[in-house]
């Protein structure tokens, strides 16, 4: 069967609650911390599953022209900036459920032998919302005219671009954020919380709030973020899908 295919594979691991996976726990018999042992067995299970997937693609002669994209959905489940958990967010602030870098910056791995001939590292920020436009672009399709959070990353994959002049917006659990390659504006949980501005090139760990020193940048990013929120609310009301709704009726 030579038809193109798409598969979206989600693992429950390593989300809580964690249980020990005995067949993948043997390498960790000397670890006495039960939570860590469970966590590591889950990571090893994911590793084995991805290995089986890659093996099946090779056995089916599909590996060369199949784009395999692996990433996490958020940072580790810790308690703020403490390391009271088995995961790690490195030197970043925050954790899952927050919009500091420790909550949203995750590694992404992409394998596509026919499309990417040499290994390379890309530092420009991308987001999972980019996946859909990218896949449609690679398949030669066209997106309907309506707002989209993501963009096609095909120029990045093909080595035709190293960065994008755009903002990435987030909203979760009362937190708000907007980020580009240079700046990040974030409002911690709570409508009365103040917006904080960080220089992501000079201060990627978000240690120095420079909002007061750059009020014009803060205002501009906040205006863009608020416009994005209005777009999202319009989408939730179905206003971006009027044509489809009329056809459905």
PDB file of C-alpha atoms in Angstrom:
ATOM      1  CA  UNK A   1       0.000   0.000   0.000  1.00  0.00           C
ATOM      2  CA  UNK A   2       1.718   3.193  -1.157  1.00  0.00           C
ATOM      3  CA  UNK A   3      -0.833   5.612   0.277  1.00  0.00           C
ATOM      4  CA  UNK A   4       0.497   8.321   2.635  1.00  0.00           C
ATOM      5  CA  UNK A   5      -0.408   7.821   6.285  1.00  0.00           C
ATOM      6  CA  UNK A   6      -0.460   9.794   9.521  1.00  0.00           C
ATOM      7  CA  UNK A   7      -0.250   8.348  13.028  1.00  0.00           C
ATOM      8  CA  UNK A   8      -0.515  10.319  16.274  1.00  0.00           C
ATOM      9  CA  UNK A   9       0.817   8.191  19.128  1.00  0.00           C
ATOM     10  CA  UNK A  10       0.430   9.346  22.736  1.00  0.00           C
ATOM     11  CA  UNK A  11       1.914   7.583  25.750  1.00  0.00           C
ATOM     12  CA  UNK A  12       0.395   7.894  29.201  1.00  0.00           C
ATOM     13  CA  UNK A  13       3.883   7.467  30.629  1.00  0.00           C
ATOM     14  CA  UNK A  14       5.436   9.393  32.240  1.00  0.00           C
ATOM     15  CA  UNK A  15       2.342  11.142  33.557  1.00  0.00           C
ATOM     16  CA  UNK A  16       1.150  10.580  37.091  1.00  0.00           C
ATOM     17  CA  UNK A  17      -0.026   8.292  38.567  1.00  0.00           C
ATOM     18  CA  UNK A  18       3.092   6.252  37.898  1.00  0.00           C
ATOM     19  CA  UNK A  19       3.235   2.505  38.254  1.00  0.00           C
ATOM     20  CA  UNK A  20       6.210   0.220  37.999  1.00  0.00           C
ATOM     21  CA  UNK A  21       6.602  -1.566  34.660  1.00  0.00           C
ATOM     22  CA  UNK A  22       8.386  -4.755  35.813  1.00  0.00           C
ATOM     23  CA  UNK A  23       9.856  -5.772  32.449  1.00  0.00           C
ATOM     24  CA  UNK A  24      11.665  -2.434  32.218  1.00  0.00           C
ATOM     25  CA  UNK A  25      12.624  -2.047  35.873  1.00  0.00           C
ATOM     26  CA  UNK A  26      15.563  -4.450  36.010  1.00  0.00           C
ATOM     27  CA  UNK A  27      18.260  -1.824  35.307  1.00  0.00           C
ATOM     28  CA  UNK A  28      17.061   0.104  38.368  1.00  0.00           C
ATOM     29  CA  UNK A  29      17.044  -2.601  41.043  1.00  0.00           C
ATOM     30  CA  UNK A  30      19.609  -0.701  43.101  1.00  0.00           C
ATOM     31  CA  UNK A  31      17.399   2.405  43.320  1.00  0.00           C
ATOM     32  CA  UNK A  32      15.537   2.520  46.642  1.00  0.00           C
ATOM     33  CA  UNK A  33      13.341   5.534  45.840  1.00  0.00           C
ATOM     34  CA  UNK A  34      10.074   3.948  44.631  1.00  0.00           C
ATOM     35  CA  UNK A  35       8.927   7.016  42.700  1.00  0.00           C
ATOM     36  CA  UNK A  36      12.198   7.271  40.792  1.00  0.00           C
ATOM     37  CA  UNK A  37      12.239   3.554  40.047  1.00  0.00           C
ATOM     38  CA  UNK A  38       8.703   3.737  38.667  1.00  0.00           C
ATOM     39  CA  UNK A  39       9.576   6.842  36.656  1.00  0.00           C
ATOM     40  CA  UNK A  40      12.695   5.347  35.109  1.00  0.00           C
ATOM     41  CA  UNK A  41      10.866   2.145  34.182  1.00  0.00           C
ATOM     42  CA  UNK A  42       8.264   4.269  32.382  1.00  0.00           C
ATOM     43  CA  UNK A  43      10.929   6.184  30.458  1.00  0.00           C
ATOM     44  CA  UNK A  44      12.569   2.918  29.451  1.00  0.00           C
ATOM     45  CA  UNK A  45       9.195   1.580  28.286  1.00  0.00           C
ATOM     46  CA  UNK A  46       8.712   4.632  26.050  1.00  0.00           C
ATOM     47  CA  UNK A  47      12.218   4.181  24.676  1.00  0.00           C
ATOM     48  CA  UNK A  48      11.453   0.546  23.854  1.00  0.00           C
ATOM     49  CA  UNK A  49       8.121   1.442  22.225  1.00  0.00           C
ATOM     50  CA  UNK A  50       9.693   4.087  20.015  1.00  0.00           C
ATOM     51  CA  UNK A  51      12.376   1.562  19.120  1.00  0.00           C
ATOM     52  CA  UNK A  52       9.720  -0.950  18.040  1.00  0.00           C
ATOM     53  CA  UNK A  53       8.037   1.747  15.951  1.00  0.00           C
ATOM     54  CA  UNK A  54      11.269   2.638  14.184  1.00  0.00           C
ATOM     55  CA  UNK A  55      12.010  -1.037  13.654  1.00  0.00           C
ATOM     56  CA  UNK A  56       8.579  -1.619  12.108  1.00  0.00           C
ATOM     57  CA  UNK A  57       9.106   1.322   9.738  1.00  0.00           C
ATOM     58  CA  UNK A  58      12.427  -0.128   8.611  1.00  0.00           C
ATOM     59  CA  UNK A  59      10.993  -3.607   8.148  1.00  0.00           C
ATOM     60  CA  UNK A  60       8.188  -2.145   6.023  1.00  0.00           C
ATOM     61  CA  UNK A  61      10.623  -0.108   3.900  1.00  0.00           C
ATOM     62  CA  UNK A  62       8.938   3.069   5.102  1.00  0.00           C
ATOM     63  CA  UNK A  63      11.632   4.566   7.307  1.00  0.00           C
ATOM     64  CA  UNK A  64      13.445   6.608   4.658  1.00  0.00           C
ATOM     65  CA  UNK A  65      10.479   8.789   3.721  1.00  0.00           C
ATOM     66  CA  UNK A  66       8.588   8.799   7.005  1.00  0.00           C
ATOM     67  CA  UNK A  67       8.904  11.865   9.197  1.00  0.00           C
ATOM     68  CA  UNK A  68       9.107  10.713  12.813  1.00  0.00           C
ATOM     69  CA  UNK A  69       8.635  13.545  15.320  1.00  0.00           C
ATOM     70  CA  UNK A  70       9.061  12.973  19.050  1.00  0.00           C
ATOM     71  CA  UNK A  71       8.544  15.502  21.825  1.00  0.00           C
ATOM     72  CA  UNK A  72       6.996  16.013  25.242  1.00  0.00           C
ATOM     73  CA  UNK A  73       3.891  18.109  25.839  1.00  0.00           C
ATOM     74  CA  UNK A  74       5.246  20.014  28.850  1.00  0.00           C
ATOM     75  CA  UNK A  75       7.932  20.150  31.491  1.00  0.00           C
ATOM     76  CA  UNK A  76       8.269  17.809  34.479  1.00  0.00           C
ATOM     77  CA  UNK A  77       5.790  17.560  37.328  1.00  0.00           C
ATOM     78  CA  UNK A  78       7.784  19.302  40.036  1.00  0.00           C
ATOM     79  CA  UNK A  79       6.941  21.785  42.758  1.00  0.00           C
ATOM     80  CA  UNK A  80       7.869  25.119  41.242  1.00  0.00           C
ATOM     81  CA  UNK A  81      11.621  25.594  41.213  1.00  0.00           C
ATOM     82  CA  UNK A  82      12.356  22.726  43.570  1.00  0.00           C
ATOM     83  CA  UNK A  83      13.635  19.409  42.275  1.00  0.00           C
ATOM     84  CA  UNK A  84      11.180  17.437  44.426  1.00  0.00           C
ATOM     85  CA  UNK A  85      10.386  14.940  41.707  1.00  0.00           C
ATOM     86  CA  UNK A  86      12.028  12.438  39.385  1.00  0.00           C
ATOM     87  CA  UNK A  87      11.944  14.653  36.292  1.00  0.00           C
ATOM     88  CA  UNK A  88      14.323  17.448  35.397  1.00  0.00           C
ATOM     89  CA  UNK A  89      13.881  20.828  33.732  1.00  0.00           C
ATOM     90  CA  UNK A  90      17.586  21.647  33.872  1.00  0.00           C
ATOM     91  CA  UNK A  91      18.342  25.229  34.905  1.00  0.00           C
ATOM     92  CA  UNK A  92      14.959  26.579  33.763  1.00  0.00           C
ATOM     93  CA  UNK A  93      12.389  28.146  36.084  1.00  0.00           C
ATOM     94  CA  UNK A  94       9.026  26.572  36.786  1.00  0.00           C
ATOM     95  CA  UNK A  95       7.428  23.239  35.972  1.00  0.00           C
ATOM     96  CA  UNK A  96       4.378  21.711  34.294  1.00  0.00           C
ATOM     97  CA  UNK A  97       1.246  23.852  34.558  1.00  0.00           C
ATOM     98  CA  UNK A  98       3.305  27.041  34.477  1.00  0.00           C
ATOM     99  CA  UNK A  99       4.472  29.153  31.547  1.00  0.00           C
ATOM    100  CA  UNK A 100       8.001  29.718  32.743  1.00  0.00           C
ATOM    101  CA  UNK A 101      10.522  27.881  30.560  1.00  0.00           C
ATOM    102  CA  UNK A 102      10.582  24.868  32.866  1.00  0.00           C
ATOM    103  CA  UNK A 103       6.925  24.302  32.056  1.00  0.00           C
ATOM    104  CA  UNK A 104       6.963  24.721  28.276  1.00  0.00           C
ATOM    105  CA  UNK A 105      10.514  24.254  26.943  1.00  0.00           C
ATOM    106  CA  UNK A 106      10.976  20.619  25.961  1.00  0.00           C
ATOM    107  CA  UNK A 107      13.358  18.817  23.597  1.00  0.00           C
ATOM    108  CA  UNK A 108      12.109  17.732  20.205  1.00  0.00           C
ATOM    109  CA  UNK A 109      13.649  15.032  18.018  1.00  0.00           C
ATOM    110  CA  UNK A 110      12.879  14.702  14.330  1.00  0.00           C
ATOM    111  CA  UNK A 111      13.995  11.898  12.009  1.00  0.00           C
ATOM    112  CA  UNK A 112      13.358  12.027   8.252  1.00  0.00           C
ATOM    113  CA  UNK A 113      16.199  10.455   6.215  1.00  0.00           C
ATOM    114  CA  UNK A 114      14.968  11.545   2.791  1.00  0.00           C
ATOM    115  CA  UNK A 115      14.159  15.065   3.937  1.00  0.00           C
ATOM    116  CA  UNK A 116      16.985  15.732   6.398  1.00  0.00           C
ATOM    117  CA  UNK A 117      20.257  14.235   5.229  1.00  0.00           C
ATOM    118  CA  UNK A 118      22.572  15.551   7.969  1.00  0.00           C
ATOM    119  CA  UNK A 119      22.032  15.895  11.732  1.00  0.00           C
ATOM    120  CA  UNK A 120      21.681  19.452  13.020  1.00  0.00           C
ATOM    121  CA  UNK A 121      20.426  21.366  16.018  1.00  0.00           C
ATOM    122  CA  UNK A 122      17.817  24.120  15.661  1.00  0.00           C
ATOM    123  CA  UNK A 123      17.505  26.686  18.432  1.00  0.00           C
ATOM    124  CA  UNK A 124      14.589  28.769  17.163  1.00  0.00           C
ATOM    125  CA  UNK A 125      11.403  28.304  19.214  1.00  0.00           C
ATOM    126  CA  UNK A 126       8.703  26.137  17.635  1.00  0.00           C
ATOM    127  CA  UNK A 127       5.490  24.824  19.156  1.00  0.00           C
ATOM    128  CA  UNK A 128       3.298  21.758  18.748  1.00  0.00           C
ATOM    129  CA  UNK A 129       0.687  23.998  17.089  1.00  0.00           C
ATOM    130  CA  UNK A 130       3.127  24.121  14.164  1.00  0.00           C
ATOM    131  CA  UNK A 131       2.776  20.402  13.492  1.00  0.00           C
ATOM    132  CA  UNK A 132      -0.588  20.572  11.728  1.00  0.00           C
ATOM    133  CA  UNK A 133       0.326  23.334   9.226  1.00  0.00           C
ATOM    134  CA  UNK A 134       3.663  21.613   8.615  1.00  0.00           C
ATOM    135  CA  UNK A 135       2.095  18.250   7.810  1.00  0.00           C
ATOM    136  CA  UNK A 136      -0.477  19.821   5.501  1.00  0.00           C
ATOM    137  CA  UNK A 137       2.296  21.703   3.703  1.00  0.00           C
ATOM    138  CA  UNK A 138       4.420  18.569   3.294  1.00  0.00           C
ATOM    139  CA  UNK A 139       1.406  16.705   1.909  1.00  0.00           C
ATOM    140  CA  UNK A 140       0.831  19.437  -0.684  1.00  0.00           C
ATOM    141  CA  UNK A 141      -2.463  20.548   0.848  1.00  0.00           C
ATOM    142  CA  UNK A 142      -3.857  24.001   1.509  1.00  0.00           C
ATOM    143  CA  UNK A 143      -5.340  25.240   4.762  1.00  0.00           C
ATOM    144  CA  UNK A 144      -8.755  26.940   4.771  1.00  0.00           C
ATOM    145  CA  UNK A 145      -8.611  30.717   5.306  1.00  0.00           C
ATOM    146  CA  UNK A 146      -9.000  31.176   9.054  1.00  0.00           C
ATOM    147  CA  UNK A 147      -6.720  31.969  12.025  1.00  0.00           C
ATOM    148  CA  UNK A 148      -4.127  29.350  12.972  1.00  0.00           C
ATOM    149  CA  UNK A 149      -1.852  29.326  15.982  1.00  0.00           C
ATOM    150  CA  UNK A 150       0.940  27.504  14.166  1.00  0.00           C
ATOM    151  CA  UNK A 151       2.944  27.958  10.991  1.00  0.00           C
ATOM    152  CA  UNK A 152       4.543  25.573   8.506  1.00  0.00           C
ATOM    153  CA  UNK A 153       8.072  24.616   9.509  1.00  0.00           C
ATOM    154  CA  UNK A 154       8.927  23.239   6.066  1.00  0.00           C
ATOM    155  CA  UNK A 155      11.455  26.049   5.353  1.00  0.00           C
ATOM    156  CA  UNK A 156      13.171  25.162   8.631  1.00  0.00           C
ATOM    157  CA  UNK A 157      13.197  21.444   7.855  1.00  0.00           C
ATOM    158  CA  UNK A 158      14.632  22.035   4.394  1.00  0.00           C
ATOM    159  CA  UNK A 159      17.343  24.339   5.709  1.00  0.00           C
ATOM    160  CA  UNK A 160      15.888  27.341   3.883  1.00  0.00           C
ATOM    161  CA  UNK A 161      15.310  29.274   7.136  1.00  0.00           C
ATOM    162  CA  UNK A 162      16.901  29.292  10.569  1.00  0.00           C
ATOM    163  CA  UNK A 163      14.312  31.395  12.382  1.00  0.00           C
ATOM    164  CA  UNK A 164      10.850  32.924  12.084  1.00  0.00           C
ATOM    165  CA  UNK A 165       9.674  36.458  12.780  1.00  0.00           C
ATOM    166  CA  UNK A 166       6.606  35.561  14.811  1.00  0.00           C
ATOM    167  CA  UNK A 167       5.154  35.357  18.298  1.00  0.00           C
ATOM    168  CA  UNK A 168       4.060  32.176  20.088  1.00  0.00           C
ATOM    169  CA  UNK A 169       1.194  32.599  22.570  1.00  0.00           C
ATOM    170  CA  UNK A 170       0.193  30.463  25.545  1.00  0.00           C
ATOM    171  CA  UNK A 171      -2.672  30.333  28.012  1.00  0.00           C
ATOM    172  CA  UNK A 172      -3.042  27.702  30.722  1.00  0.00           C
ATOM    173  CA  UNK A 173      -4.321  27.468  34.294  1.00  0.00           C
ATOM    174  CA  UNK A 174      -4.551  31.232  34.692  1.00  0.00           C
ATOM    175  CA  UNK A 175      -1.113  31.874  33.204  1.00  0.00           C
ATOM    176  CA  UNK A 176      -0.567  33.925  30.022  1.00  0.00           C
ATOM    177  CA  UNK A 177       2.565  34.282  27.896  1.00  0.00           C
ATOM    178  CA  UNK A 178       3.777  35.479  24.518  1.00  0.00           C
ATOM    179  CA  UNK A 179       7.243  34.714  23.242  1.00  0.00           C
ATOM    180  CA  UNK A 180       9.495  35.321  20.265  1.00  0.00           C
ATOM    181  CA  UNK A 181      13.201  34.743  19.737  1.00  0.00           C
ATOM    182  CA  UNK A 182      14.161  37.929  21.596  1.00  0.00           C
ATOM    183  CA  UNK A 183      11.544  38.559  24.279  1.00  0.00           C
ATOM    184  CA  UNK A 184       9.026  36.751  26.438  1.00  0.00           C
ATOM    185  CA  UNK A 185       6.149  38.421  28.246  1.00  0.00           C
ATOM    186  CA  UNK A 186       4.516  36.290  30.931  1.00  0.00           C
ATOM    187  CA  UNK A 187       1.772  36.853  33.476  1.00  0.00           C
ATOM    188  CA  UNK A 188       1.847  34.317  36.316  1.00  0.00           C
ATOM    189  CA  UNK A 189      -1.407  32.817  37.553  1.00  0.00           C
ATOM    190  CA  UNK A 190      -3.906  35.398  38.747  1.00  0.00           C
ATOM    191  CA  UNK A 191      -5.623  38.238  36.898  1.00  0.00           C
ATOM    192  CA  UNK A 192      -4.121  40.745  39.308  1.00  0.00           C
ATOM    193  CA  UNK A 193      -0.584  39.500  38.689  1.00  0.00           C
ATOM    194  CA  UNK A 194       1.791  41.836  36.889  1.00  0.00           C
ATOM    195  CA  UNK A 195       3.267  41.067  33.485  1.00  0.00           C
ATOM    196  CA  UNK A 196       6.965  40.189  33.484  1.00  0.00           C
ATOM    197  CA  UNK A 197       9.305  40.711  30.537  1.00  0.00           C
ATOM    198  CA  UNK A 198      12.450  38.695  29.901  1.00  0.00           C
ATOM    199  CA  UNK A 199      15.257  38.945  27.357  1.00  0.00           C
ATOM    200  CA  UNK A 200      15.381  35.353  26.106  1.00  0.00           C
ATOM    201  CA  UNK A 201      18.668  35.873  24.259  1.00  0.00           C
ATOM    202  CA  UNK A 202      20.572  37.327  27.195  1.00  0.00           C
ATOM    203  CA  UNK A 203      18.567  35.787  30.042  1.00  0.00           C
ATOM    204  CA  UNK A 204      17.042  32.473  28.868  1.00  0.00           C
ATOM    205  CA  UNK A 205      16.569  31.329  32.485  1.00  0.00           C
ATOM    206  CA  UNK A 206      14.194  34.248  33.197  1.00  0.00           C
ATOM    207  CA  UNK A 207      16.064  35.655  36.172  1.00  0.00           C
ATOM    208  CA  UNK A 208      15.647  39.413  35.545  1.00  0.00           C
ATOM    209  CA  UNK A 209      12.285  41.052  34.911  1.00  0.00           C
ATOM    210  CA  UNK A 210      12.918  44.015  32.567  1.00  0.00           C
ATOM    211  CA  UNK A 211       9.292  45.106  32.050  1.00  0.00           C
ATOM    212  CA  UNK A 212       9.785  48.437  33.837  1.00  0.00           C
ATOM    213  CA  UNK A 213      12.843  49.227  31.706  1.00  0.00           C
ATOM    214  CA  UNK A 214      11.046  48.466  28.415  1.00  0.00           C
ATOM    215  CA  UNK A 215       7.436  49.648  28.736  1.00  0.00           C
ATOM    216  CA  UNK A 216       6.939  49.995  24.962  1.00  0.00           C
ATOM    217  CA  UNK A 217       7.941  46.383  24.300  1.00  0.00           C
ATOM    218  CA  UNK A 218       5.763  45.228  27.179  1.00  0.00           C
ATOM    219  CA  UNK A 219       2.749  47.146  25.823  1.00  0.00           C
ATOM    220  CA  UNK A 220       3.268  45.885  22.274  1.00  0.00           C
ATOM    221  CA  UNK A 221       3.541  42.234  23.270  1.00  0.00           C
ATOM    222  CA  UNK A 222       0.585  42.539  25.639  1.00  0.00           C
ATOM    223  CA  UNK A 223      -1.565  44.037  22.858  1.00  0.00           C
ATOM    224  CA  UNK A 224      -0.647  41.146  20.546  1.00  0.00           C
ATOM    225  CA  UNK A 225      -1.352  38.605  23.286  1.00  0.00           C
ATOM    226  CA  UNK A 226      -4.758  40.115  24.060  1.00  0.00           C
ATOM    227  CA  UNK A 227      -5.669  40.067  20.352  1.00  0.00           C
ATOM    228  CA  UNK A 228      -4.730  36.363  20.240  1.00  0.00           C
ATOM    229  CA  UNK A 229      -6.947  35.673  23.267  1.00  0.00           C
ATOM    230  CA  UNK A 230      -9.856  37.373  21.483  1.00  0.00           C
ATOM    231  CA  UNK A 231      -9.212  35.180  18.420  1.00  0.00           C
ATOM    232  CA  UNK A 232      -9.283  32.069  20.594  1.00  0.00           C
ATOM    233  CA  UNK A 233     -12.536  33.124  22.215  1.00  0.00           C
ATOM    234  CA  UNK A 234     -14.043  33.754  18.764  1.00  0.00           C
ATOM    235  CA  UNK A 235     -12.969  30.272  17.683  1.00  0.00           C
ATOM    236  CA  UNK A 236     -14.583  28.759  20.773  1.00  0.00           C
ATOM    237  CA  UNK A 237     -17.832  30.490  19.764  1.00  0.00           C
ATOM    238  CA  UNK A 238     -17.537  28.935  16.297  1.00  0.00           C
ATOM    239  CA  UNK A 239     -16.997  32.243  14.520  1.00  0.00           C
ATOM    240  CA  UNK A 240     -13.998  30.944  12.546  1.00  0.00           C
ATOM    241  CA  UNK A 241     -16.045  28.071  11.135  1.00  0.00           C
ATOM    242  CA  UNK A 242     -19.103  29.841   9.762  1.00  0.00           C
ATOM    243  CA  UNK A 243     -18.792  28.304   6.277  1.00  0.00           C
ATOM    244  CA  UNK A 244     -18.422  24.763   7.645  1.00  0.00           C
ATOM    245  CA  UNK A 245     -21.345  25.296  10.024  1.00  0.00           C
ATOM    246  CA  UNK A 246     -23.557  26.461   7.153  1.00  0.00           C
ATOM    247  CA  UNK A 247     -22.663  23.372   5.111  1.00  0.00           C
ATOM    248  CA  UNK A 248     -23.419  21.161   8.109  1.00  0.00           C
ATOM    249  CA  UNK A 249     -26.879  22.672   8.429  1.00  0.00           C
TER     250      UNK A 249
END
